[in-house]
PDB file of C-alpha atoms in Angstrom:
ATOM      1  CA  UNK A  11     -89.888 159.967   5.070  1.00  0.00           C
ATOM      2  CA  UNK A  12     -92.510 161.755   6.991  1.00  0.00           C
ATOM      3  CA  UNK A  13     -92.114 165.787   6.223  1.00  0.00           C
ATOM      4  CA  UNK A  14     -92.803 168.999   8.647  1.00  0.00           C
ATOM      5  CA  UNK A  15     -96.375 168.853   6.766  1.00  0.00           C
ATOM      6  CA  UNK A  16     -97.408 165.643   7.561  1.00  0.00           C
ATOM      7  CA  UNK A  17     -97.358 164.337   4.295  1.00  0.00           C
ATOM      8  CA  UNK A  18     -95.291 161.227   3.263  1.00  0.00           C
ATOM      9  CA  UNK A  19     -92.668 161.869   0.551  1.00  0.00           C
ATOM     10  CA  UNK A  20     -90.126 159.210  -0.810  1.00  0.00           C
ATOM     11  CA  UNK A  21     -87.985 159.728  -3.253  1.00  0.00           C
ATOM     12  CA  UNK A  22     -88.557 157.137  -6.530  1.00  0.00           C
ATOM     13  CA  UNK A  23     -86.423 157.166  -9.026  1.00  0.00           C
ATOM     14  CA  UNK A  24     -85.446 160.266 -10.153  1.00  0.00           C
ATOM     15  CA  UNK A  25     -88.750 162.121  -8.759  1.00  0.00           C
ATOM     16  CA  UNK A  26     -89.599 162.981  -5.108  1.00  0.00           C
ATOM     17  CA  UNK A  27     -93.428 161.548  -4.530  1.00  0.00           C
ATOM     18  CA  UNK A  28     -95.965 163.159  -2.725  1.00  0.00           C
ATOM     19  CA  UNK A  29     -98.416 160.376  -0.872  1.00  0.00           C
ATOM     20  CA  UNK A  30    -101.448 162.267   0.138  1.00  0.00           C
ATOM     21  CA  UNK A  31    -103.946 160.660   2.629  1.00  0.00           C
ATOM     22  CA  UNK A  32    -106.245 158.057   1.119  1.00  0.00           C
ATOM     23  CA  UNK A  33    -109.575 159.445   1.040  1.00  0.00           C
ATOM     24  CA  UNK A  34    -112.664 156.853   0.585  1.00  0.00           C
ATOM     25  CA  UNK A  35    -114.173 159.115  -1.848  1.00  0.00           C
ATOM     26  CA  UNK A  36    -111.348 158.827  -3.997  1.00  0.00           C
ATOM     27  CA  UNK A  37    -111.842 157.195  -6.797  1.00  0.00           C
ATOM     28  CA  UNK A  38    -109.017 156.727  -9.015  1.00  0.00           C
ATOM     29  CA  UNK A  39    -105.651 155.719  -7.245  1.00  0.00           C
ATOM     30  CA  UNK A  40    -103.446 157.436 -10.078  1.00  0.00           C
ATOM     31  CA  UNK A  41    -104.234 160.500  -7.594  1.00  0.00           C
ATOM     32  CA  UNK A  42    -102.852 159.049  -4.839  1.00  0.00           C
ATOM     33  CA  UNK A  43     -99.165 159.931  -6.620  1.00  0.00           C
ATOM     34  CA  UNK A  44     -98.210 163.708  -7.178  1.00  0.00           C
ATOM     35  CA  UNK A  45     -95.135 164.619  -8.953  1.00  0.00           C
ATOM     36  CA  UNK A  46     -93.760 167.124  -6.220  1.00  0.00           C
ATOM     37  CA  UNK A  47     -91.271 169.639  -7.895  1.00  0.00           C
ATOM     38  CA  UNK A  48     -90.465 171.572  -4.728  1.00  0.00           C
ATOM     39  CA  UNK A  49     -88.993 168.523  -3.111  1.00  0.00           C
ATOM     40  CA  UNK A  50     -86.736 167.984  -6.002  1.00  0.00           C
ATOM     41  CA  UNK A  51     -85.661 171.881  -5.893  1.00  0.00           C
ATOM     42  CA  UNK A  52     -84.633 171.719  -1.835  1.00  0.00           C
ATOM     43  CA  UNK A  53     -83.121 168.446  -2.998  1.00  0.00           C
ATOM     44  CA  UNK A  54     -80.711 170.253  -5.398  1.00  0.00           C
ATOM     45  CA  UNK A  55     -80.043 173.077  -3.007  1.00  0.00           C
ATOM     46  CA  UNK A  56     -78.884 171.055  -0.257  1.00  0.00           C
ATOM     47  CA  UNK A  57     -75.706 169.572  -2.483  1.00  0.00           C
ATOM     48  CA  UNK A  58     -73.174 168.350  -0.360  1.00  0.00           C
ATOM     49  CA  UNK A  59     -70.068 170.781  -0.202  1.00  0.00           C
ATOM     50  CA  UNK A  60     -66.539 169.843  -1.649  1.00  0.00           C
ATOM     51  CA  UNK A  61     -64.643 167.651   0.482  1.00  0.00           C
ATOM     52  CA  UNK A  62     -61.779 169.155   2.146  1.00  0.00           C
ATOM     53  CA  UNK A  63     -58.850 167.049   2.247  1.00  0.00           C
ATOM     54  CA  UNK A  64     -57.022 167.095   5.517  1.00  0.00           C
ATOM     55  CA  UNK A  65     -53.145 166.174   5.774  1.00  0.00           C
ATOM     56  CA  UNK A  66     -52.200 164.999   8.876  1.00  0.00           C
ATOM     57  CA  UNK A  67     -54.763 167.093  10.693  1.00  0.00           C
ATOM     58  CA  UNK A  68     -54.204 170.323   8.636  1.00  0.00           C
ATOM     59  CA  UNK A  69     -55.878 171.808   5.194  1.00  0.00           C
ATOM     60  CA  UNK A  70     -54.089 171.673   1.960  1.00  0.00           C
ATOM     61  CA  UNK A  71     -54.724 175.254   1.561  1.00  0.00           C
ATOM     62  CA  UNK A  72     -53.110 175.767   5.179  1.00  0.00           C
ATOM     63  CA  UNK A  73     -50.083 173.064   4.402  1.00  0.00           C
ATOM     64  CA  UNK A  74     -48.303 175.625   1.720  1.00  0.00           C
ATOM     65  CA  UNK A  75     -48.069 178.393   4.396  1.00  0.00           C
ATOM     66  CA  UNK A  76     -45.916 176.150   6.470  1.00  0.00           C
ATOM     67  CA  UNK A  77     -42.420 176.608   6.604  1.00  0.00           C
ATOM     68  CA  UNK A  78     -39.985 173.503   5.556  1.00  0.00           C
ATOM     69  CA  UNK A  79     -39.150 172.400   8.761  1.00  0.00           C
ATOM     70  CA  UNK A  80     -43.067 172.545   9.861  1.00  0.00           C
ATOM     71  CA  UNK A  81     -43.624 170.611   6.889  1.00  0.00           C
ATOM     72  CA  UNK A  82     -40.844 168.071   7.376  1.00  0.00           C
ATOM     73  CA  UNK A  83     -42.590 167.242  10.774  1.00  0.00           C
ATOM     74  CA  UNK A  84     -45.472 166.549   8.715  1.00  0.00           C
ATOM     75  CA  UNK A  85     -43.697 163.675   6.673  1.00  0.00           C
ATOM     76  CA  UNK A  86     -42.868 160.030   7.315  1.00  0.00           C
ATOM     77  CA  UNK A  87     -39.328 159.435   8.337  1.00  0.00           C
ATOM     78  CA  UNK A  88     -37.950 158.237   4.728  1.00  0.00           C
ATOM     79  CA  UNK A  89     -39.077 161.429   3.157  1.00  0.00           C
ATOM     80  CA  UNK A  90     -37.589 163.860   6.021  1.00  0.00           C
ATOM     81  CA  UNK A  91     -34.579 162.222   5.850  1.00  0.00           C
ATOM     82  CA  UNK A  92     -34.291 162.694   1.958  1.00  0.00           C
ATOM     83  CA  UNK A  93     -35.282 166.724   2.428  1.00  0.00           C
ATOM     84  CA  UNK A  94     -32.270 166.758   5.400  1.00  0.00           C
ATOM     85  CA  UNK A  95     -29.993 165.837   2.465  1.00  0.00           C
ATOM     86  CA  UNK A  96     -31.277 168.164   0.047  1.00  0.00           C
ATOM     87  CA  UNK A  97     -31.950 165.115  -2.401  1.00  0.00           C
ATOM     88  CA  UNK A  98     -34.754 166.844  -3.530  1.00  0.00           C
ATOM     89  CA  UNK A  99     -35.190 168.484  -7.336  1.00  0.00           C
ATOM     90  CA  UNK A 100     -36.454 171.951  -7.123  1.00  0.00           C
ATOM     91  CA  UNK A 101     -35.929 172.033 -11.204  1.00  0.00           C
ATOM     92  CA  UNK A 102     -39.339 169.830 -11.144  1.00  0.00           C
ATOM     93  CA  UNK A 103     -40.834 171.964  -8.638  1.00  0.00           C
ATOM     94  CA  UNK A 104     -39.871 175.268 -10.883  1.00  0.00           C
ATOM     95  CA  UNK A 105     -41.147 174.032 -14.040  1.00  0.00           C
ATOM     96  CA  UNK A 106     -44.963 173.026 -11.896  1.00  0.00           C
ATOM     97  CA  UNK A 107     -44.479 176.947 -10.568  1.00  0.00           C
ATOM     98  CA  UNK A 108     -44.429 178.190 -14.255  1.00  0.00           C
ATOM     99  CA  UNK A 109     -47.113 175.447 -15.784  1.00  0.00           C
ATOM    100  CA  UNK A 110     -49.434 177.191 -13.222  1.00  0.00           C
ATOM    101  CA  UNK A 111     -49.027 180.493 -13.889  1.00  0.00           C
ATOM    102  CA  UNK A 112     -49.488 180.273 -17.570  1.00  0.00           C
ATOM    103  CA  UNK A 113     -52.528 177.997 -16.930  1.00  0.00           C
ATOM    104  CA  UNK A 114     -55.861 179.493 -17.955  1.00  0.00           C
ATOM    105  CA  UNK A 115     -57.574 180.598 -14.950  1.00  0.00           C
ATOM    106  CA  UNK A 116     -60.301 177.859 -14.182  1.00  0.00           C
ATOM    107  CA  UNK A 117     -58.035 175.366 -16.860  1.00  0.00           C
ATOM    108  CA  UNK A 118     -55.451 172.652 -15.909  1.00  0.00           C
ATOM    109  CA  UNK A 119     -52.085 173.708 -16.480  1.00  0.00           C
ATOM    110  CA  UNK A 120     -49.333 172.213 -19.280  1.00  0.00           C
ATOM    111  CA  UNK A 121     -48.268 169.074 -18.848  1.00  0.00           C
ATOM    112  CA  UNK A 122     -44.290 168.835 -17.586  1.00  0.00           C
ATOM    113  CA  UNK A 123     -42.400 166.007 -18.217  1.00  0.00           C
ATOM    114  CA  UNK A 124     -40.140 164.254 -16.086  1.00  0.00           C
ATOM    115  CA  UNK A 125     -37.944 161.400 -15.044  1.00  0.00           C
ATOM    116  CA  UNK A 126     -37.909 161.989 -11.226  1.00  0.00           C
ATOM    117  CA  UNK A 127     -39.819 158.830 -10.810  1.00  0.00           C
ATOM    118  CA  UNK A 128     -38.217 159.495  -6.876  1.00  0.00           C
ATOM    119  CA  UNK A 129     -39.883 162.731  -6.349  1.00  0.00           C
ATOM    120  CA  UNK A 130     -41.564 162.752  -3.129  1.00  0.00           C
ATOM    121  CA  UNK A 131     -44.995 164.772  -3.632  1.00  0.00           C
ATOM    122  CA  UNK A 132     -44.997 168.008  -1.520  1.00  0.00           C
ATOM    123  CA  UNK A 133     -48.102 170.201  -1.546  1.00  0.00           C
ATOM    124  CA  UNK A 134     -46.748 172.838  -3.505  1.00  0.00           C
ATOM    125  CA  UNK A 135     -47.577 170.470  -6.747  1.00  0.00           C
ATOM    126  CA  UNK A 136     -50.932 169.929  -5.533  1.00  0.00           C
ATOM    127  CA  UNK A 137     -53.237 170.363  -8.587  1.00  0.00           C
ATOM    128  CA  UNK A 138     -50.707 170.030 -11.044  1.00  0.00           C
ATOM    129  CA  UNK A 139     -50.359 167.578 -14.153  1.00  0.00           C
ATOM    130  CA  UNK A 140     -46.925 165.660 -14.509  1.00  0.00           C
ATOM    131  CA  UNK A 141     -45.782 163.961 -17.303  1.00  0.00           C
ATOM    132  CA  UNK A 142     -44.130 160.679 -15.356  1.00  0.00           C
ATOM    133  CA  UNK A 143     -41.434 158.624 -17.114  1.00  0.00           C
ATOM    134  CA  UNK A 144     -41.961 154.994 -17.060  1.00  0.00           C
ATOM    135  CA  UNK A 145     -39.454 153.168 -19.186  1.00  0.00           C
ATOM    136  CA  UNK A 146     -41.413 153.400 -22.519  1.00  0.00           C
ATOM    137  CA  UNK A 147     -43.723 156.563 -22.689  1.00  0.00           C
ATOM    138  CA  UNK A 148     -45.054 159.450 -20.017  1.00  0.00           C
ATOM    139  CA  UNK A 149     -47.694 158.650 -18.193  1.00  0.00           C
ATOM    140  CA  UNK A 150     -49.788 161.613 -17.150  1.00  0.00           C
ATOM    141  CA  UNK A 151     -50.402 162.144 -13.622  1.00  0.00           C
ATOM    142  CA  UNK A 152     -52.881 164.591 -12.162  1.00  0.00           C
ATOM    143  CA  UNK A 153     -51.379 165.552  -8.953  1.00  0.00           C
ATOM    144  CA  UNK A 154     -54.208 165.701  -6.169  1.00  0.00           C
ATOM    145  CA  UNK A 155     -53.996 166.198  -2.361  1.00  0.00           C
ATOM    146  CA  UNK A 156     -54.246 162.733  -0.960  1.00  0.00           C
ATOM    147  CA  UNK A 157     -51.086 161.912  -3.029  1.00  0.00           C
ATOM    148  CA  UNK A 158     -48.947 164.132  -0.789  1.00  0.00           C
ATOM    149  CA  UNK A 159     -46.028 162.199   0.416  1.00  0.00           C
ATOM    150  CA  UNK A 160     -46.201 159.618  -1.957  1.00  0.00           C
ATOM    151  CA  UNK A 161     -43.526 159.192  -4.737  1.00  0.00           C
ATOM    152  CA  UNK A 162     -44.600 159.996  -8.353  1.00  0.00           C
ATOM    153  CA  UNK A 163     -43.453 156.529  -9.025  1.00  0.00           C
ATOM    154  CA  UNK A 164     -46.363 155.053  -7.759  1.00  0.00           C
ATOM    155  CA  UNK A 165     -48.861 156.485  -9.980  1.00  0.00           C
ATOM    156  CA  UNK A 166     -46.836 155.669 -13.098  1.00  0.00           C
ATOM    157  CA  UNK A 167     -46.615 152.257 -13.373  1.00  0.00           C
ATOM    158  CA  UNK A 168     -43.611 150.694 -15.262  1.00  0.00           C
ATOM    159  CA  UNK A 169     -45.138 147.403 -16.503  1.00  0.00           C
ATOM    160  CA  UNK A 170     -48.101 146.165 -18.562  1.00  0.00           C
ATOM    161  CA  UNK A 171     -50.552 144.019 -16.422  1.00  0.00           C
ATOM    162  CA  UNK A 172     -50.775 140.237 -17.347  1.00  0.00           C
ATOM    163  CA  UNK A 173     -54.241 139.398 -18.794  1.00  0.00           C
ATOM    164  CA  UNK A 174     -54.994 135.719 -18.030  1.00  0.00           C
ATOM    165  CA  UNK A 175     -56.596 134.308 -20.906  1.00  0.00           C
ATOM    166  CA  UNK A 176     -55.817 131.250 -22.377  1.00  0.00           C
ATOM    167  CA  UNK A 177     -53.034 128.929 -21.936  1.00  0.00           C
ATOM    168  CA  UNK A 178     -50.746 129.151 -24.777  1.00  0.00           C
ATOM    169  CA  UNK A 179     -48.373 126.572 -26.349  1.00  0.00           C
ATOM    170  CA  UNK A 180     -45.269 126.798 -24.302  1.00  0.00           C
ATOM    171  CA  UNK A 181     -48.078 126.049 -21.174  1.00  0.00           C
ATOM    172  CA  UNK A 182     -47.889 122.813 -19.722  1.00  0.00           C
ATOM    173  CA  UNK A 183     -51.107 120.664 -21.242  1.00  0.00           C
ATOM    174  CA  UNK A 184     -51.992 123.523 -23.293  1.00  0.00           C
ATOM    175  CA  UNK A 185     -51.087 124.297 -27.036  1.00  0.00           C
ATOM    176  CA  UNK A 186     -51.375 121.917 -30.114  1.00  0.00           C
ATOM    177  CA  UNK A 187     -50.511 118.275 -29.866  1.00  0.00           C
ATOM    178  CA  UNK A 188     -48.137 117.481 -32.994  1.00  0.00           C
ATOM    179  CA  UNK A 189     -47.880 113.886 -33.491  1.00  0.00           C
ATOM    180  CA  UNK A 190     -44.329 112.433 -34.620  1.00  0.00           C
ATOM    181  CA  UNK A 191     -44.335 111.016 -38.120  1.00  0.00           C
TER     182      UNK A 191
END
């Protein structure tokens, strides 16, 4: 990388590198190297900015000033049609209203349980923590704005995943031979 100055600066490791011009009357090469702190600071200033989520063309923030029927246009056909029929639980929704508003400011909010494994995700719940019923236990389910639209179902998953291993003795070719006496 070749700075405004002039100078050649690459960043190594977890230092930003200075190469000044070789000189023939330097002796030592070690001085070729110098440990450039300034290029480390503009480094840290120039953090990239949170990444704004956009639904269907439209911030999150945006999204929860939006009437019902703006927001139904917003949602893929199954989920419209299961707001047109009023399908939806606003108990769940009421509970997430009251979680946040006892939260500590800067702090997640409570967890609330449910078994609504059908509730579609609507932005309202955005940044909220449910508790997610699947068949044995709760799972716990950070609500975040890319899940909008989805069902709660799919982030609480209802079985264990197999873990191949071994074969074990009802496989085929597998298990202990026990010879017949």
């Amino acid at each position: 990388y070749m700075g405004s100055s002039g100078i050649n600066a690459e960043y190594m490791g977890e230092h930003f590198v200075r190469f000044r011009p070789n000189h023939n009357n330097m002796a030592d090469e070690h001085k070729d190297l110098e440990y450039d702190e300034t290029a480390e600071v503009e480094a840290e200033n120039k953090r990239k900015p949170f990444r704004r989520f956009f639904y269907r063309g439209i911030e999150v923030h945006k999204l929860l000033d939006l009437s019902q029927a703006e927001l139904l246009k917003l949602l893929h056909a199954r989920a419209r049609r299961r707001f047109n029929r009023g399908t939806i639980s606003s108990k769940l929704i009421k509970k997430l209203r009251k979680a946040k508003r006892e939260a500590p400011k800067d702090g997640k909010p409570d967890v609330v349980r449910t078994h609504y494994r059908n509730m579609i995700i609507v932005p309202e719940m955005v940044a909220s923590v449910v508790g997610v019923y699947n068949g044995q236990g709760f799972t716990q389910v950070e609500v975040k704005p890319d899940m909008i639209g989805h069902y709660l179902a799919e982030f609480s998953i209802t079985y264990k995943p197999v873990k191949h291993g071994r074969a074990g003795a009802a496989a085929p070719g597998g298990g202990k031979i026990v010879p017949i006496k």
